[in-house]
PDB file of C-alpha atoms in Angstrom:
ATOM      1  CA  UNK A   1       9.181  18.484 -18.215  1.00 50.00           C
ATOM      2  CA  UNK A   2       9.323  20.509 -15.145  1.00 51.00           C
ATOM      3  CA  UNK A   3       7.541  19.999 -12.023  1.00 56.00           C
ATOM      4  CA  UNK A   4       7.042  22.152  -9.251  1.00 56.00           C
ATOM      5  CA  UNK A   5       7.173  22.147  -5.126  1.00 58.00           C
ATOM      6  CA  UNK A   6       4.346  23.887  -3.180  1.00 60.00           C
ATOM      7  CA  UNK A   7       5.141  23.181   0.381  1.00 61.00           C
ATOM      8  CA  UNK A   8       2.813  25.029   2.844  1.00 60.00           C
ATOM      9  CA  UNK A   9       2.067  24.448   6.626  1.00 58.00           C
ATOM     10  CA  UNK A  10      -1.873  23.777   6.984  1.00 56.00           C
ATOM     11  CA  UNK A  11      -3.938  25.959   9.596  1.00 53.00           C
ATOM     12  CA  UNK A  12      -3.593  25.740  13.112  1.00 52.00           C
ATOM     13  CA  UNK A  13      -6.182  23.003  14.602  1.00 49.00           C
ATOM     14  CA  UNK A  14      -8.665  24.542  17.365  1.00 49.00           C
ATOM     15  CA  UNK A  15      -8.244  22.391  20.475  1.00 48.00           C
ATOM     16  CA  UNK A  16     -11.149  21.270  22.555  1.00 49.00           C
ATOM     17  CA  UNK A  17     -10.988  22.416  26.324  1.00 48.00           C
ATOM     18  CA  UNK A  18      -9.902  19.076  27.641  1.00 51.00           C
ATOM     19  CA  UNK A  19      -6.993  18.759  25.199  1.00 54.00           C
ATOM     20  CA  UNK A  20      -6.099  22.623  25.076  1.00 52.00           C
ATOM     21  CA  UNK A  21      -5.478  21.813  28.867  1.00 51.00           C
ATOM     22  CA  UNK A  22      -3.497  18.648  28.653  1.00 55.00           C
ATOM     23  CA  UNK A  23      -1.794  20.596  25.853  1.00 55.00           C
ATOM     24  CA  UNK A  24      -0.780  23.377  28.436  1.00 53.00           C
ATOM     25  CA  UNK A  25       0.685  20.856  30.210  1.00 52.00           C
ATOM     26  CA  UNK A  26       2.633  19.203  27.712  1.00 55.00           C
ATOM     27  CA  UNK A  27       4.104  22.530  26.367  1.00 53.00           C
ATOM     28  CA  UNK A  28       5.291  23.534  30.109  1.00 61.00           C
ATOM     29  CA  UNK A  29       7.242  20.040  30.036  1.00 66.00           C
ATOM     30  CA  UNK A  30       8.839  20.735  26.619  1.00 68.00           C
ATOM     31  CA  UNK A  31       9.739  24.494  27.611  1.00 69.00           C
ATOM     32  CA  UNK A  32      11.600  23.313  30.584  1.00 73.00           C
ATOM     33  CA  UNK A  33      13.480  20.566  28.275  1.00 75.00           C
ATOM     34  CA  UNK A  34      13.893  22.932  24.924  1.00 76.00           C
ATOM     35  CA  UNK A  35      14.188  26.730  27.007  1.00 79.00           C
ATOM     36  CA  UNK A  36      15.417  28.209  23.284  1.00 84.00           C
ATOM     37  CA  UNK A  37      12.873  27.248  21.342  1.00 88.00           C
ATOM     38  CA  UNK A  38       9.646  29.729  21.127  1.00 89.00           C
ATOM     39  CA  UNK A  39       6.485  28.433  22.639  1.00 87.00           C
ATOM     40  CA  UNK A  40       4.641  28.358  19.191  1.00 87.00           C
ATOM     41  CA  UNK A  41       7.282  26.120  18.019  1.00 89.00           C
ATOM     42  CA  UNK A  42       6.626  23.595  20.954  1.00 89.00           C
ATOM     43  CA  UNK A  43       3.801  21.895  19.313  1.00 89.00           C
ATOM     44  CA  UNK A  44       3.879  19.458  16.129  1.00 92.00           C
ATOM     45  CA  UNK A  45       1.339  21.391  14.377  1.00 92.00           C
ATOM     46  CA  UNK A  46       4.233  23.871  13.962  1.00 92.00           C
ATOM     47  CA  UNK A  47       6.158  21.274  11.729  1.00 94.00           C
ATOM     48  CA  UNK A  48       3.104  20.157   9.728  1.00 94.00           C
ATOM     49  CA  UNK A  49       3.684  20.105   6.106  1.00 93.00           C
ATOM     50  CA  UNK A  50       1.680  19.751   2.699  1.00 91.00           C
ATOM     51  CA  UNK A  51       3.669  19.086  -0.427  1.00 93.00           C
ATOM     52  CA  UNK A  52       2.114  19.619  -3.315  1.00 91.00           C
ATOM     53  CA  UNK A  53       3.636  18.478  -7.169  1.00 90.00           C
ATOM     54  CA  UNK A  54       2.484  21.045  -9.557  1.00 85.00           C
ATOM     55  CA  UNK A  55       2.556  19.658 -13.297  1.00 85.00           C
ATOM     56  CA  UNK A  56       0.519  19.966 -16.045  1.00 86.00           C
ATOM     57  CA  UNK A  57      -0.308  16.113 -16.374  1.00 85.00           C
ATOM     58  CA  UNK A  58      -2.862  14.646 -14.311  1.00 88.00           C
ATOM     59  CA  UNK A  59      -1.106  12.762 -11.805  1.00 91.00           C
ATOM     60  CA  UNK A  60      -3.387  10.377 -10.621  1.00 88.00           C
ATOM     61  CA  UNK A  61      -2.234   6.977 -10.582  1.00 92.00           C
ATOM     62  CA  UNK A  62       1.312   7.958 -10.256  1.00 95.00           C
ATOM     63  CA  UNK A  63       3.214   6.566  -7.409  1.00 96.00           C
ATOM     64  CA  UNK A  64       6.052   8.342  -5.539  1.00 96.00           C
ATOM     65  CA  UNK A  65       8.743   7.688  -3.216  1.00 97.00           C
ATOM     66  CA  UNK A  66       9.425  10.608  -0.538  1.00 96.00           C
ATOM     67  CA  UNK A  67      13.013  10.507   1.001  1.00 96.00           C
ATOM     68  CA  UNK A  68      13.233  12.709   4.129  1.00 96.00           C
ATOM     69  CA  UNK A  69      16.781  13.775   5.296  1.00 95.00           C
ATOM     70  CA  UNK A  70      18.050  15.968   8.273  1.00 95.00           C
ATOM     71  CA  UNK A  71      20.233  18.109   6.115  1.00 93.00           C
ATOM     72  CA  UNK A  72      21.065  20.534   8.851  1.00 89.00           C
ATOM     73  CA  UNK A  73      24.789  20.199   8.462  1.00 81.00           C
ATOM     74  CA  UNK A  74      24.629  20.185   4.922  1.00 71.00           C
ATOM     75  CA  UNK A  75      22.363  23.267   4.912  1.00 47.00           C
ATOM     76  CA  UNK A  76      25.476  25.146   6.396  1.00 43.00           C
ATOM     77  CA  UNK A  77      27.887  24.200   3.796  1.00 39.00           C
ATOM     78  CA  UNK A  78      26.403  24.638   0.735  1.00 37.00           C
ATOM     79  CA  UNK A  79      23.191  26.846  -0.416  1.00 38.00           C
ATOM     80  CA  UNK A  80      21.105  23.864  -1.938  1.00 35.00           C
ATOM     81  CA  UNK A  81      21.856  20.353  -3.099  1.00 36.00           C
ATOM     82  CA  UNK A  82      23.820  19.290  -6.252  1.00 39.00           C
ATOM     83  CA  UNK A  83      21.440  19.281  -8.935  1.00 38.00           C
ATOM     84  CA  UNK A  84      18.660  21.559  -7.776  1.00 36.00           C
ATOM     85  CA  UNK A  85      18.085  24.951  -9.596  1.00 37.00           C
ATOM     86  CA  UNK A  86      18.608  27.888  -7.606  1.00 36.00           C
ATOM     87  CA  UNK A  87      15.333  29.677  -9.434  1.00 36.00           C
ATOM     88  CA  UNK A  88      12.633  31.290  -7.221  1.00 36.00           C
ATOM     89  CA  UNK A  89      10.015  28.314  -8.337  1.00 38.00           C
ATOM     90  CA  UNK A  90      12.245  25.536  -6.976  1.00 38.00           C
ATOM     91  CA  UNK A  91      11.973  23.500 -10.041  1.00 37.00           C
ATOM     92  CA  UNK A  92      13.639  20.192 -10.887  1.00 38.00           C
ATOM     93  CA  UNK A  93      14.331  18.827 -14.301  1.00 39.00           C
ATOM     94  CA  UNK A  94      13.074  14.991 -14.551  1.00 39.00           C
ATOM     95  CA  UNK A  95      16.324  13.045 -13.669  1.00 39.00           C
ATOM     96  CA  UNK A  96      16.682   9.371 -13.807  1.00 39.00           C
ATOM     97  CA  UNK A  97      16.074   7.529 -10.251  1.00 39.00           C
ATOM     98  CA  UNK A  98      19.107   5.344  -9.499  1.00 38.00           C
ATOM     99  CA  UNK A  99      18.498   2.757  -6.959  1.00 35.00           C
ATOM    100  CA  UNK A 100      20.860   4.427  -4.210  1.00 35.00           C
ATOM    101  CA  UNK A 101      18.274   7.303  -4.513  1.00 36.00           C
ATOM    102  CA  UNK A 102      15.478   5.454  -3.442  1.00 34.00           C
ATOM    103  CA  UNK A 103      17.293   3.076  -0.827  1.00 36.00           C
ATOM    104  CA  UNK A 104      17.393   3.576   2.987  1.00 39.00           C
ATOM    105  CA  UNK A 105      20.967   3.883   3.604  1.00 42.00           C
ATOM    106  CA  UNK A 106      22.111   6.605   5.878  1.00 46.00           C
ATOM    107  CA  UNK A 107      25.244   7.536   4.091  1.00 49.00           C
ATOM    108  CA  UNK A 108      27.489   9.388   5.796  1.00 54.00           C
ATOM    109  CA  UNK A 109      25.844   9.170   8.859  1.00 64.00           C
ATOM    110  CA  UNK A 110      22.573  11.482   7.788  1.00 75.00           C
ATOM    111  CA  UNK A 111      18.891  10.332   9.618  1.00 92.00           C
ATOM    112  CA  UNK A 112      17.130   9.590   6.545  1.00 95.00           C
ATOM    113  CA  UNK A 113      13.559   8.253   6.300  1.00 96.00           C
ATOM    114  CA  UNK A 114      11.831   6.726   3.084  1.00 96.00           C
ATOM    115  CA  UNK A 115       8.134   6.654   2.507  1.00 96.00           C
ATOM    116  CA  UNK A 116       7.267   4.591  -0.706  1.00 96.00           C
ATOM    117  CA  UNK A 117       3.988   3.901  -2.586  1.00 96.00           C
ATOM    118  CA  UNK A 118       2.662   7.579  -1.950  1.00 96.00           C
ATOM    119  CA  UNK A 119       0.199   9.077  -4.583  1.00 96.00           C
ATOM    120  CA  UNK A 120      -1.308  12.376  -5.304  1.00 93.00           C
ATOM    121  CA  UNK A 121      -4.855  13.195  -4.659  1.00 94.00           C
ATOM    122  CA  UNK A 122      -6.947  15.263  -7.523  1.00 92.00           C
ATOM    123  CA  UNK A 123      -5.402  18.585  -6.091  1.00 92.00           C
ATOM    124  CA  UNK A 124      -1.859  17.114  -6.364  1.00 93.00           C
ATOM    125  CA  UNK A 125      -0.827  16.482  -2.930  1.00 94.00           C
ATOM    126  CA  UNK A 126       0.581  13.852  -2.115  1.00 95.00           C
ATOM    127  CA  UNK A 127      -1.206  11.607   0.484  1.00 96.00           C
ATOM    128  CA  UNK A 128       0.648  10.192   2.890  1.00 95.00           C
ATOM    129  CA  UNK A 129      -2.189   8.448   5.139  1.00 94.00           C
ATOM    130  CA  UNK A 130      -4.442   7.391   2.737  1.00 93.00           C
ATOM    131  CA  UNK A 131      -7.053   7.361   1.921  1.00 92.00           C
ATOM    132  CA  UNK A 132      -7.300  11.558   2.156  1.00 92.00           C
ATOM    133  CA  UNK A 133      -4.301  12.456   4.710  1.00 94.00           C
ATOM    134  CA  UNK A 134      -2.064  14.894   3.166  1.00 95.00           C
ATOM    135  CA  UNK A 135      -0.325  16.180   6.442  1.00 94.00           C
ATOM    136  CA  UNK A 136       3.186  15.173   6.602  1.00 95.00           C
ATOM    137  CA  UNK A 137       3.525  15.456  10.550  1.00 94.00           C
ATOM    138  CA  UNK A 138       7.477  15.046  10.888  1.00 95.00           C
ATOM    139  CA  UNK A 139       7.237  14.585  14.558  1.00 93.00           C
ATOM    140  CA  UNK A 140       4.514  11.414  13.836  1.00 94.00           C
ATOM    141  CA  UNK A 141       5.916  10.186  10.912  1.00 95.00           C
ATOM    142  CA  UNK A 142       9.826  10.065  10.645  1.00 95.00           C
ATOM    143  CA  UNK A 143      11.260   7.680  13.493  1.00 94.00           C
ATOM    144  CA  UNK A 144      14.113   9.449  14.348  1.00 93.00           C
ATOM    145  CA  UNK A 145      12.204  12.727  15.222  1.00 94.00           C
ATOM    146  CA  UNK A 146      11.526  12.099  19.059  1.00 93.00           C
ATOM    147  CA  UNK A 147       9.471  15.170  19.266  1.00 92.00           C
ATOM    148  CA  UNK A 148       8.425  18.254  17.687  1.00 92.00           C
ATOM    149  CA  UNK A 149      10.933  21.102  19.315  1.00 92.00           C
ATOM    150  CA  UNK A 150      13.767  18.659  18.077  1.00 92.00           C
ATOM    151  CA  UNK A 151      12.910  20.041  14.614  1.00 93.00           C
ATOM    152  CA  UNK A 152      13.525  23.691  15.424  1.00 93.00           C
ATOM    153  CA  UNK A 153      16.215  25.194  13.519  1.00 92.00           C
ATOM    154  CA  UNK A 154      16.891  21.816  11.833  1.00 93.00           C
ATOM    155  CA  UNK A 155      16.896  21.648   7.753  1.00 93.00           C
ATOM    156  CA  UNK A 156      15.165  19.068   6.216  1.00 94.00           C
ATOM    157  CA  UNK A 157      15.774  17.826   2.584  1.00 94.00           C
ATOM    158  CA  UNK A 158      12.583  16.495   0.826  1.00 95.00           C
ATOM    159  CA  UNK A 159      13.208  14.228  -2.370  1.00 95.00           C
ATOM    160  CA  UNK A 160      10.479  13.176  -4.160  1.00 95.00           C
ATOM    161  CA  UNK A 161      10.768  10.620  -6.863  1.00 95.00           C
ATOM    162  CA  UNK A 162       7.966   9.426  -9.269  1.00 94.00           C
ATOM    163  CA  UNK A 163       8.520   5.326  -9.668  1.00 95.00           C
ATOM    164  CA  UNK A 164       5.516   4.820 -11.860  1.00 94.00           C
ATOM    165  CA  UNK A 165       4.270   5.206 -14.342  1.00 93.00           C
ATOM    166  CA  UNK A 166       7.990   6.663 -14.990  1.00 90.00           C
ATOM    167  CA  UNK A 167      10.963   6.768 -12.917  1.00 93.00           C
ATOM    168  CA  UNK A 168      11.992  10.371 -12.265  1.00 91.00           C
ATOM    169  CA  UNK A 169      13.301  12.644  -9.350  1.00 92.00           C
ATOM    170  CA  UNK A 170      10.728  15.659  -8.983  1.00 90.00           C
ATOM    171  CA  UNK A 171      11.585  17.404  -6.329  1.00 90.00           C
ATOM    172  CA  UNK A 172      14.257  18.157  -4.180  1.00 92.00           C
ATOM    173  CA  UNK A 173      14.051  20.707  -1.637  1.00 91.00           C
ATOM    174  CA  UNK A 174      15.599  22.266   1.732  1.00 93.00           C
ATOM    175  CA  UNK A 175      12.936  22.975   4.351  1.00 92.00           C
ATOM    176  CA  UNK A 176      14.510  25.062   7.392  1.00 92.00           C
ATOM    177  CA  UNK A 177      12.166  24.918  10.509  1.00 92.00           C
ATOM    178  CA  UNK A 178      12.373  28.173  12.531  1.00 86.00           C
ATOM    179  CA  UNK A 179      12.861  31.673  12.033  1.00 74.00           C
ATOM    180  CA  UNK A 180      14.820  32.622   9.239  1.00 62.00           C
ATOM    181  CA  UNK A 181      16.461  35.568  11.067  1.00 60.00           C
ATOM    182  CA  UNK A 182      18.011  33.145  13.383  1.00 52.00           C
TER     183      UNK A 182
END
């Protein structure tokens, strides 16, 4: 069996005029605190993720654990985490889950957050906010992220483990937020 990961950013939301004005003031404050960050990267929707597990089987009823780790410094030392295929489709063969893999340890000082009990919807998107919330907002959903611009030019390692009906690592992917040229 092979699983594939598809991560994409959802479309930008349209703000009402009152929230848009409020958003302008917030961005001005963030602009002062983060002058190196482009204006579009000051808002949390720049970092939104959808995670879709593509597999030939119906994944409804499956349960997953998602582990999110700040891999910014790991990225500089290696092109991919150990055990990850470097092929274009980013497939990851099924590998057994160990207890250390789904723990919430901060090994080596890495900032890590674990989300347990995640399920897929009928389109195989992971649902982070039941019943239907498929958007992962790192600035809202990861406790060690103080605000959206904190993520700019950082690398997030996304690991997804199937925990029911089978135990297997199904995704291991790096996501770098920011411009690829920088």
